[in-house]
């Protein structure tokens, strides 16, 4: 049985600038993996590479054994990979509900639909017809997460979903996480808050200047190891 | 009464201009593409309708049954095979390529159909009219205007109430994130161009029934279309209809003042509106 996600020797570039160097990472079905690292370490680049927003060598990313590294983002999405992008990036011309519906437009089968999402985030049902960007930051993040869930993904990636939100809202969103990940969903969580990252994940990898500087079980890594992996001292 | 008549005729003419403009407005809204060949595609549609109408002995309006889907197919293929390759952060390549396309279409039409003016003959309906109070209105201009209102209403409904329209708006907002939702931008753009050229086909046939045309008249139609879009405000289809009407009325009233003044009057009103409201009268888009 191949791993759900297998990344081997991933190099990613923006034009002439290389942002990732030989990144290796595996994610098994059902686990939550945290990706941590300082600003500019390459976390978002890694998410964009997996989701197909940056296209790399085909063999660098394998999903269920298939080489997907060179596919377009819509082709990767169709296989059941969803990304909650950094900065939410909702569609401003679409209402809250339309943002959610478009997340589900591929018609993949699974537990998530509008009804269940509104049960998870009741405030979104109340505000379903307002333009998505008229919501508060926390509510917009709920829409971004909901939009990804609507595609009924097998692998859900969340890039700094707590960025710029009040602690209360962050707690609220993370409290919803176990319920989301519970049903066999696999998740990759990018998080700046290390304590948070370790508490929600079973494994963690740390990036530093485009390279993996640490990888291990979330329960086993020491503070020392992390600060070394973070800053390279 | 003559003035009132001029305004009425101008309003109806504005329907035709709005149809020139609707496709431009749609593709600019969805993919920020400015298609310099738009006017020539209108003329191409008129010639295709001519071939179909003469070849099969059909009324040009019936020829629409063939020309509309044909132009839609050409639009999809054109977008996927040519225009998508030019789209990116730089706005210059699509301008250059559509300019080249404009030259190619004109020369191809010249080769196939010669420079002789042609006209689509719709029969008695062309000259039929009905009295409206003290005025007389032609049936044909009323049909064209009604078609324009219908087309714009349909496009508006499609844009705001269907899955396709949602995909258009999402792609217009953020192409990369739309791709994450499983929408292939290349296909979405192809569909937008297909719809644009379907509308263009309608515009071309109505143009050909109203006046004679030759391979060189596309440029002026492009300008009228642009002016209608910009007067109305980018991204607003009803605004485009209003823009077409304003342009049409300016022209007929101008012609009333002095026959040689018709086209110039339209351009002057366009410039005045642009000077006062650089973003048009009813802008929806930044
Ligand atoms: N569009 C881009 N073009 C060029 N370079 C980029 C681009 N986006 C990111 N980079 C560079 O790539 C490197 C990795 O950036 P990335 O956004 O992946 O980091 P990150 O770990 O997500 O950081 P943050 O914690 O700030 O979100 C950085 O040096 C950044 O400057
Ligand atoms: Mg980032």
Coordinates of C-alpha atoms and ligand atoms in Angstrom, one line a residue:
Chain A
X1 CA 0.0 0.0 0.0
X2 CA 1.5 3.3 -1.0
X3 CA 1.4 6.2 1.5
X4 CA -1.4 8.7 0.9
X5 CA 1.2 11.5 0.1
X6 CA 4.8 11.0 -0.6
X7 CA 7.1 13.9 -1.4
X8 CA 10.6 13.1 -2.5
X9 CA 13.4 15.5 -3.5
X10 CA 11.0 18.4 -4.1
X11 CA 12.6 21.4 -5.6
X12 CA 10.3 24.4 -6.1
X13 CA 11.1 27.6 -7.9
X14 CA 9.6 31.1 -8.5
X15 CA 11.3 31.9 -11.8
X16 CA 15.0 31.9 -11.0
X17 CA 14.5 31.9 -7.3
X18 CA 14.6 28.4 -5.7
X19 CA 12.4 28.3 -2.6
X20 CA 12.5 24.5 -1.7
X21 CA 15.5 22.2 -1.9
X22 CA 15.1 18.4 -1.9
X23 CA 12.1 18.3 0.5
X24 CA 11.1 14.8 1.6
X25 CA 7.9 14.2 3.5
X26 CA 5.3 11.5 3.8
X27 CA 1.8 11.6 5.1
X28 CA -0.2 8.5 6.0
X29 CA -3.9 8.2 5.7
X30 CA -5.7 9.4 8.8
X31 CA -2.9 11.4 10.4
X32 CA -2.5 15.1 11.1
X33 CA 0.9 16.4 10.1
X34 CA 2.0 19.9 11.2
X35 CA 4.4 22.0 9.1
X36 CA 6.3 24.7 11.1
X37 CA 9.0 27.1 10.2
X38 CA 10.0 30.7 10.3
X39 CA 8.7 33.4 8.0
X40 CA 9.9 32.7 4.4
X41 CA 11.0 29.1 5.2
X42 CA 8.9 27.8 2.4
X43 CA 5.8 26.4 4.1
X44 CA 3.3 28.1 1.7
X45 CA 5.5 27.1 -1.2
X46 CA 5.2 23.5 -0.1
X47 CA 1.4 23.7 0.1
X48 CA 1.2 25.4 -3.3
X49 CA 3.5 22.6 -4.7
X50 CA 1.3 19.8 -3.4
X51 CA -1.9 21.5 -4.6
X52 CA -0.6 22.1 -8.1
X53 CA -0.5 25.9 -7.9
X54 CA 3.2 25.5 -8.5
X55 CA 4.0 22.7 -10.9
X56 CA 7.2 20.7 -10.4
X57 CA 8.6 17.4 -11.6
X58 CA 5.9 14.8 -11.8
X59 CA 7.7 12.3 -9.5
X60 CA 8.4 14.8 -6.8
X61 CA 4.9 14.5 -5.4
X62 CA 3.0 11.2 -5.3
X63 CA -0.6 10.9 -4.1
X64 CA -1.9 7.4 -3.6
X65 CA 1.1 6.2 -5.6
X66 CA 0.2 8.5 -8.6
X67 CA 2.8 11.1 -9.7
X68 CA 0.9 14.4 -9.4
X69 CA 3.8 16.8 -9.1
X70 CA 3.3 18.2 -12.6
X71 CA -0.5 18.3 -12.7
X72 CA -2.7 21.5 -12.8
X73 CA -4.4 22.5 -9.6
X74 CA -7.8 21.5 -10.9
X75 CA -6.5 18.0 -11.7
X76 CA -5.0 17.6 -8.2
X77 CA -8.2 18.9 -6.6
X78 CA -10.3 16.4 -8.6
X79 CA -8.2 13.6 -6.9
X80 CA -9.4 14.8 -3.4
X81 CA -6.7 17.3 -2.3
X82 CA -8.0 20.6 -0.9
X83 CA -6.1 23.7 0.3
X84 CA -7.3 26.4 2.6
X85 CA -4.9 29.1 1.2
X86 CA -2.9 31.5 3.4
X87 CA -4.8 34.8 3.6
X88 CA -8.1 33.0 2.9
X89 CA -8.4 34.4 -0.6
X90 CA -12.2 34.2 -0.9
X91 CA -14.0 35.2 -4.1
X92 CA -15.1 38.7 -3.5
X93 CA -17.8 38.7 -6.1
X94 CA -19.5 35.7 -4.6
X95 CA -21.7 35.5 -1.6
X96 CA -20.8 33.4 1.4
X97 CA -23.0 30.6 0.2
X98 CA -21.7 30.8 -3.4
X99 CA -18.1 30.6 -2.1
X100 CA -19.2 27.3 -0.4
X101 CA -21.1 26.0 -3.3
X102 CA -18.2 26.6 -5.7
X103 CA -16.0 24.6 -3.3
X104 CA -18.3 21.7 -4.0
X105 CA -18.7 22.1 -7.7
X106 CA -16.7 19.1 -8.6
X107 CA -19.4 16.9 -7.1
X108 CA -17.2 14.6 -5.1
X109 CA -19.2 12.3 -2.8
X110 CA -18.6 12.5 0.9
X111 CA -20.0 13.6 4.3
X112 CA -19.8 17.4 3.6
X113 CA -22.6 19.5 2.2
X114 CA -24.1 22.9 2.9
X115 CA -26.3 21.6 5.6
X116 CA -23.5 20.0 7.6
X117 CA -21.3 23.1 7.2
X118 CA -24.0 25.4 8.5
X119 CA -24.3 23.1 11.5
X120 CA -20.6 23.3 12.1
X121 CA -20.5 27.1 11.6
X122 CA -24.0 28.4 12.3
X123 CA -23.0 32.1 11.8
X124 CA -22.4 31.3 8.1
X125 CA -26.0 30.3 7.5
X126 CA -27.1 33.5 9.1
X127 CA -24.9 35.5 6.8
X128 CA -25.1 33.3 3.7
X129 CA -26.2 36.0 1.3
X130 CA -23.7 38.7 2.1
X131 CA -20.6 39.1 0.0
X132 CA -17.9 36.9 1.5
X133 CA -15.5 39.7 2.0
X134 CA -18.0 41.6 4.1
X135 CA -17.5 39.1 6.9
X136 CA -15.1 39.5 9.9
X137 CA -11.7 37.8 9.6
X138 CA -12.7 34.8 11.7
X139 CA -15.9 34.3 9.7
X140 CA -14.0 34.6 6.5
X141 CA -11.7 31.9 7.7
X142 CA -14.7 29.7 8.4
X143 CA -15.8 30.2 4.8
X144 CA -12.3 29.4 3.6
X145 CA -12.3 26.1 5.6
X146 CA -15.9 25.4 4.6
X147 CA -15.1 26.0 0.9
X148 CA -12.3 23.4 1.1
X149 CA -14.4 20.9 3.0
X150 CA -17.3 21.2 0.4
X151 CA -15.1 19.3 -2.0
X152 CA -15.1 16.3 0.3
X153 CA -11.3 16.0 0.2
X154 CA -9.3 13.1 1.5
X155 CA -6.4 15.3 2.2
X156 CA -7.1 18.8 3.6
X157 CA -4.3 21.3 3.9
X158 CA -4.6 24.4 6.0
X159 CA -2.1 27.2 5.6
X160 CA -1.9 29.4 8.7
X161 CA -5.6 29.5 9.4
X162 CA -5.1 31.4 12.6
X163 CA -3.1 34.2 11.0
X164 CA -4.5 37.6 12.1
X165 CA -7.4 36.2 14.1
X166 CA -8.3 36.9 17.7
X167 CA -7.4 34.1 20.2
X168 CA -11.0 33.4 20.9
X169 CA -11.8 32.8 17.2
X170 CA -8.6 30.7 16.8
X171 CA -9.7 28.5 19.7
X172 CA -13.2 28.2 18.2
X173 CA -11.8 27.1 14.9
X174 CA -9.4 24.6 16.4
X175 CA -12.1 23.2 18.6
X176 CA -13.9 22.3 15.3
X177 CA -10.9 20.5 14.0
X178 CA -11.2 17.1 15.7
X179 CA -14.7 16.8 14.4
X180 CA -13.5 17.6 10.9
X181 CA -10.5 15.3 10.9
X182 CA -12.3 12.6 12.8
X183 CA -13.9 10.9 9.8
X184 CA -10.8 9.5 8.1
X185 CA -9.8 12.8 6.7
X186 CA -6.0 13.4 6.5
X187 CA -4.7 16.9 7.3
X188 CA -1.6 19.0 6.9
X189 CA -1.6 22.0 9.1
X190 CA 0.8 24.9 8.6
X191 CA 1.0 26.9 11.8
X192 CA 3.3 29.6 13.3
X193 CA 2.1 28.9 16.9
X194 CA 4.3 25.9 17.7
X195 CA 2.4 24.8 20.8
X196 CA -0.8 24.8 18.8
X197 CA 0.8 22.9 15.9
X198 CA 2.2 20.2 18.3
X199 CA -1.1 19.8 20.1
X200 CA -3.2 19.1 17.0
X201 CA -0.8 16.9 15.1
X202 CA 0.7 13.5 15.4
X203 CA 3.8 14.3 13.5
X204 CA 5.6 17.5 12.7
X205 CA 8.2 18.7 10.2
X206 CA 10.1 21.9 10.3
X207 CA 11.3 23.9 7.3
X208 CA 14.3 26.2 7.3
X209 CA 15.3 28.2 4.3
X210 CA 13.6 25.7 2.0
X211 CA 15.0 22.5 3.6
X212 CA 13.6 20.1 6.1
X213 CA 15.4 20.8 9.3
X214 CA 13.5 18.5 11.6
X215 CA 10.9 15.8 11.4
X216 CA 9.5 13.6 14.1
X217 CA 6.5 12.6 16.3
X218 CA 4.9 15.7 17.8
X219 CA 5.1 14.1 21.3
X220 CA 8.8 13.4 21.0
X221 CA 10.3 16.6 19.7
X222 CA 12.0 18.8 22.4
X223 CA 11.9 22.6 22.6
X224 CA 15.6 22.6 22.0
X225 CA 15.4 20.6 18.9
X226 CA 12.6 22.9 17.6
X227 CA 14.4 26.1 18.2
X228 CA 17.5 24.7 16.5
X229 CA 15.4 23.6 13.6
X230 CA 13.7 27.0 13.4
X231 CA 16.7 29.2 13.5
X232 CA 19.5 26.9 12.6
X233 CA 21.6 27.7 15.7
Chain B
X1 CA -41.4 66.0 -33.5
X2 CA -38.3 65.4 -35.7
X3 CA -36.1 65.6 -32.6
X4 CA -38.3 63.1 -30.8
X5 CA -38.0 60.8 -33.8
X6 CA -34.2 61.2 -33.8
X7 CA -34.1 60.2 -30.2
X8 CA -36.4 57.2 -30.8
X9 CA -34.3 56.0 -33.8
X10 CA -31.1 56.5 -31.8
X11 CA -32.4 54.5 -28.9
X12 CA -33.3 51.6 -31.2
X13 CA -29.9 51.9 -32.9
X14 CA -28.3 51.7 -29.4
X15 CA -29.6 48.2 -29.1
X16 CA -27.4 47.2 -32.0
X17 CA -24.4 48.9 -30.5
X18 CA -25.1 47.2 -27.2
X19 CA -25.0 43.9 -29.0
X20 CA -21.6 44.8 -30.5
X21 CA -20.5 45.6 -27.0
X22 CA -22.0 42.8 -24.9
X23 CA -19.4 40.2 -25.9
X24 CA -16.6 42.6 -25.3
X25 CA -17.9 43.5 -21.9
X26 CA -18.3 39.8 -21.0
X27 CA -14.8 38.7 -22.0
X28 CA -13.2 41.7 -20.4
X29 CA -15.1 41.0 -17.2
X30 CA -14.1 37.3 -17.1
X31 CA -10.5 37.4 -18.3
X32 CA -9.5 41.1 -18.8
X33 CA -8.9 40.4 -22.4
X34 CA -9.3 43.3 -24.9
X35 CA -10.1 41.7 -28.2
X36 CA -9.1 44.0 -31.1
X37 CA -10.5 41.5 -33.6
X38 CA -14.0 41.8 -32.1
X39 CA -15.4 44.0 -34.9
X40 CA -13.9 41.8 -37.6
X41 CA -15.5 38.8 -35.9
X42 CA -18.9 40.6 -36.2
X43 CA -18.2 41.1 -39.9
X44 CA -17.1 37.5 -40.3
X45 CA -20.5 36.4 -38.8
X46 CA -22.3 38.6 -41.3
X47 CA -20.4 36.9 -44.2
X48 CA -21.1 33.4 -42.7
X49 CA -24.8 34.3 -42.5
X50 CA -24.6 35.5 -46.1
X51 CA -23.1 32.2 -47.3
X52 CA -25.7 30.2 -45.3
X53 CA -28.6 32.4 -46.3
X54 CA -27.7 32.4 -50.0
X55 CA -26.5 28.8 -50.1
X56 CA -29.5 27.3 -48.5
X57 CA -32.0 30.0 -49.6
X58 CA -32.8 30.9 -46.0
X59 CA -33.9 34.1 -44.4
X60 CA -30.8 35.5 -42.7
X61 CA -32.6 35.3 -39.3
X62 CA -33.1 31.6 -39.8
X63 CA -29.4 31.4 -40.8
X64 CA -28.8 32.3 -37.1
X65 CA -29.6 28.7 -36.2
X66 CA -26.4 27.7 -38.0
X67 CA -24.2 30.8 -37.5
X68 CA -24.7 31.2 -33.8
X69 CA -23.4 27.7 -32.8
X70 CA -20.7 27.9 -35.5
X71 CA -19.4 31.1 -34.1
X72 CA -19.6 29.7 -30.6
X73 CA -17.5 26.7 -31.7
X74 CA -15.0 29.1 -33.4
X75 CA -14.8 31.1 -30.2
X76 CA -14.1 28.1 -28.0
X77 CA -11.4 26.8 -30.4
X78 CA -9.9 30.3 -30.8
X79 CA -9.6 30.7 -27.1
X80 CA -8.1 27.3 -26.3
X81 CA -5.8 27.1 -29.3
X82 CA -4.6 30.7 -29.6
X83 CA -5.7 33.3 -27.0
X84 CA -5.1 31.2 -23.9
X85 CA -1.4 31.0 -24.9
X86 CA -1.1 34.8 -24.8
X87 CA -2.7 35.4 -21.5
X88 CA -0.6 36.2 -18.5
X89 CA 0.5 39.2 -16.4
X90 CA 1.6 41.1 -19.5
X91 CA -1.4 42.7 -21.3
X92 CA 0.6 43.3 -24.5
X93 CA 0.6 39.8 -26.1
X94 CA -3.2 39.4 -26.3
X95 CA -3.5 42.9 -27.8
X96 CA -0.9 42.1 -30.5
X97 CA -2.3 38.7 -31.2
X98 CA -5.9 39.9 -31.6
X99 CA -4.6 42.8 -33.7
X100 CA -2.9 40.2 -36.0
X101 CA -6.1 38.2 -36.0
X102 CA -8.0 41.3 -37.1
X103 CA -5.7 41.7 -40.1
X104 CA -5.9 38.0 -40.9
X105 CA -9.8 38.0 -40.8
X106 CA -10.0 41.1 -43.0
X107 CA -7.7 39.7 -45.6
X108 CA -9.3 36.3 -45.6
X109 CA -12.7 37.9 -46.1
X110 CA -11.3 40.0 -48.9
X111 CA -9.9 36.9 -50.7
X112 CA -13.1 34.9 -50.3
X113 CA -15.8 37.5 -50.7
X114 CA -13.9 40.4 -52.5
X115 CA -14.3 44.1 -51.4
X116 CA -17.8 44.5 -53.0
X117 CA -20.3 45.6 -50.4
X118 CA -22.8 42.9 -49.5
X119 CA -26.1 43.0 -47.7
X120 CA -28.3 40.4 -46.0
X121 CA -31.7 40.4 -47.5
X122 CA -34.5 39.8 -44.9
X123 CA -37.3 40.6 -47.3
X124 CA -40.4 42.7 -46.6
X125 CA -39.8 42.9 -42.9
X126 CA -36.9 45.3 -43.5
X127 CA -39.1 48.1 -44.6
X128 CA -42.2 47.3 -42.5
X129 CA -43.1 49.8 -39.8
X130 CA -45.9 50.6 -37.4
X131 CA -47.2 54.0 -36.3
X132 CA -46.5 54.9 -32.7
X133 CA -48.5 58.0 -31.9
X134 CA -47.2 60.7 -34.2
X135 CA -44.1 58.7 -35.0
X136 CA -43.3 55.7 -37.1
X137 CA -41.0 53.0 -36.0
X138 CA -39.5 50.3 -38.2
X139 CA -40.3 46.7 -37.2
X140 CA -36.6 45.6 -37.8
X141 CA -35.1 48.2 -35.4
X142 CA -37.6 47.2 -32.7
X143 CA -36.7 43.5 -33.2
X144 CA -33.0 44.3 -32.9
X145 CA -33.6 46.4 -29.8
X146 CA -35.7 43.7 -28.2
X147 CA -33.1 41.1 -29.1
X148 CA -30.4 43.3 -27.4
X149 CA -32.5 43.6 -24.2
X150 CA -33.1 39.8 -24.3
X151 CA -29.5 39.0 -24.8
X152 CA -28.3 41.3 -22.0
X153 CA -31.0 40.1 -19.7
X154 CA -30.0 36.5 -20.5
X155 CA -26.3 37.2 -20.0
X156 CA -27.0 39.0 -16.7
X157 CA -29.1 36.0 -15.5
X158 CA -26.4 33.6 -16.6
X159 CA -23.8 35.6 -14.8
X160 CA -25.6 35.9 -11.4
X161 CA -27.8 32.9 -11.2
X162 CA -26.2 29.9 -12.8
X163 CA -23.2 27.6 -12.0
X164 CA -21.5 28.8 -15.2
X165 CA -21.9 32.4 -14.2
X166 CA -20.5 31.6 -10.7
X167 CA -17.5 30.0 -12.4
X168 CA -17.0 33.1 -14.5
X169 CA -17.1 35.4 -11.5
X170 CA -14.9 33.2 -9.4
X171 CA -12.3 32.9 -12.2
X172 CA -12.5 36.7 -12.8
X173 CA -11.8 37.3 -9.0
X174 CA -8.9 34.9 -8.5
X175 CA -7.8 32.6 -11.4
X176 CA -5.5 30.5 -9.2
X177 CA -8.0 29.9 -6.4
X178 CA -10.7 29.1 -8.9
X179 CA -8.3 26.5 -10.3
X180 CA -8.0 25.0 -6.8
X181 CA -11.8 24.6 -6.8
X182 CA -11.5 22.3 -9.8
X183 CA -12.3 24.9 -12.4
X184 CA -9.9 24.7 -15.3
X185 CA -9.3 28.3 -16.3
X186 CA -8.5 27.3 -20.0
X187 CA -11.9 25.7 -20.3
X188 CA -13.7 28.5 -18.4
X189 CA -12.1 31.1 -20.7
X190 CA -13.1 29.0 -23.7
X191 CA -16.7 29.0 -22.7
X192 CA -16.7 32.7 -22.1
X193 CA -15.3 33.3 -25.6
X194 CA -17.9 30.8 -27.0
X195 CA -20.7 32.9 -25.5
X196 CA -19.1 36.1 -26.6
X197 CA -19.0 35.0 -30.3
X198 CA -22.5 33.6 -30.1
X199 CA -23.7 37.1 -29.2
X200 CA -21.3 38.4 -31.9
X201 CA -23.0 36.2 -34.5
X202 CA -26.4 37.8 -33.6
X203 CA -24.9 41.2 -33.8
X204 CA -23.3 40.5 -37.2
X205 CA -26.5 39.2 -38.7
X206 CA -28.5 42.3 -37.5
X207 CA -25.7 44.5 -38.8
X208 CA -25.8 42.9 -42.2
X209 CA -29.6 43.3 -42.4
X210 CA -29.4 47.0 -41.4
X211 CA -26.6 48.2 -43.7
X212 CA -24.4 47.0 -46.4
X213 CA -21.0 45.7 -45.2
X214 CA -17.6 44.9 -46.7
X215 CA -14.5 43.3 -45.1
X216 CA -13.2 46.6 -43.9
X217 CA -16.1 47.8 -41.7
X218 CA -15.1 45.8 -38.5
X219 CA -12.9 48.5 -37.0
X220 CA -15.7 51.0 -36.7
X221 CA -17.9 48.4 -35.0
X222 CA -15.1 47.7 -32.6
X223 CA -15.0 51.3 -31.7
X224 CA -18.7 51.7 -31.2
X225 CA -18.7 48.6 -29.0
X226 CA -15.8 49.9 -26.9
X227 CA -17.5 53.2 -26.5
X228 CA -20.7 51.6 -25.4
X229 CA -18.8 49.5 -22.8
X230 CA -16.9 52.4 -21.5
X231 CA -19.8 54.8 -21.3
X232 CA -21.8 52.2 -19.4
X233 CA -19.0 51.3 -17.0
X234 CA -16.8 48.3 -17.0
X235 CA -18.3 45.1 -15.7
X236 CA -22.0 46.2 -15.9
X237 CA -24.0 44.7 -18.7
X238 CA -27.1 46.9 -18.2
X239 CA -24.7 49.8 -18.2
X240 CA -23.4 48.5 -21.6
X241 CA -27.0 48.7 -22.9
X242 CA -27.3 52.2 -21.6
X243 CA -24.0 53.1 -23.1
X244 CA -25.2 51.7 -26.5
X245 CA -28.4 53.8 -26.3
X246 CA -26.5 57.0 -25.3
X247 CA -24.1 56.5 -28.3
X248 CA -27.0 55.7 -30.7
X249 CA -28.9 58.8 -29.6
X250 CA -25.8 61.0 -29.8
X251 CA -25.3 59.9 -33.4
X252 CA -28.9 60.3 -34.6
X253 CA -29.3 63.7 -32.9
X254 CA -25.9 64.7 -34.3
X255 CA -27.1 63.7 -37.8
X256 CA -30.2 65.8 -37.3
X257 CA -28.1 68.8 -36.5
X258 CA -26.0 68.2 -39.6
X259 CA -25.8 64.9 -41.6
X260 CA -22.0 64.9 -41.7
X261 CA -22.0 65.2 -37.9
X262 CA -23.4 61.8 -37.0
X263 CA -20.3 59.7 -36.2
X264 CA -18.4 62.7 -34.7
X265 CA -21.3 63.5 -32.4
X266 CA -21.0 60.0 -30.9
X267 CA -17.3 60.3 -30.3
X268 CA -17.7 63.7 -28.7
X269 CA -20.4 62.5 -26.3
X270 CA -18.1 59.5 -25.5
X271 CA -15.2 61.8 -24.8
X272 CA -17.3 64.2 -22.7
X273 CA -18.6 61.3 -20.5
X274 CA -15.1 59.9 -20.2
X275 CA -13.8 63.4 -19.1
X276 CA -16.5 63.7 -16.4
X277 CA -16.7 60.1 -15.3
X278 CA -13.5 58.3 -16.3
X279 CA -14.9 55.0 -15.1
X280 CA -18.1 55.3 -17.0
X281 CA -21.6 55.9 -15.7
X282 CA -22.3 52.7 -13.8
X283 CA -19.0 51.0 -13.1
X284 CA -19.0 47.7 -11.2
X285 CA -15.4 46.7 -11.6
X286 CA -12.1 48.3 -10.3
Ligands
LIG1 N1 5.5 34.7 -5.7 C1 6.8 34.6 -5.3 N2 7.8 35.0 -6.1 C2 9.1 35.0 -5.7 N3 9.5 34.5 -4.5 C3 8.5 34.1 -3.6 C4 7.1 34.2 -4.0 N4 6.4 33.7 -2.9 C5 7.3 33.4 -2.0 N5 8.6 33.7 -2.4 C6 9.8 33.4 -1.6 O1 9.9 32.1 -1.4 C7 10.4 31.8 0.0 C8 9.4 31.0 0.7 O2 8.2 31.7 0.9 P1 6.9 31.0 1.5 O3 5.8 32.0 1.3 O4 6.7 29.7 1.0 O5 7.3 31.0 3.0 P2 6.4 30.7 4.3 O6 7.1 29.7 5.1 O7 5.0 30.3 3.9 O8 6.4 32.1 5.1 P3 5.3 32.8 6.0 O9 5.4 32.2 7.3 O10 5.7 34.2 6.0 O11 4.0 32.5 5.3 C9 10.6 33.2 0.6 O12 12.0 33.5 0.5 C10 9.7 34.1 -0.3 O13 10.3 35.4 -0.3
LIG2 MG1 3.2 31.1 4.2

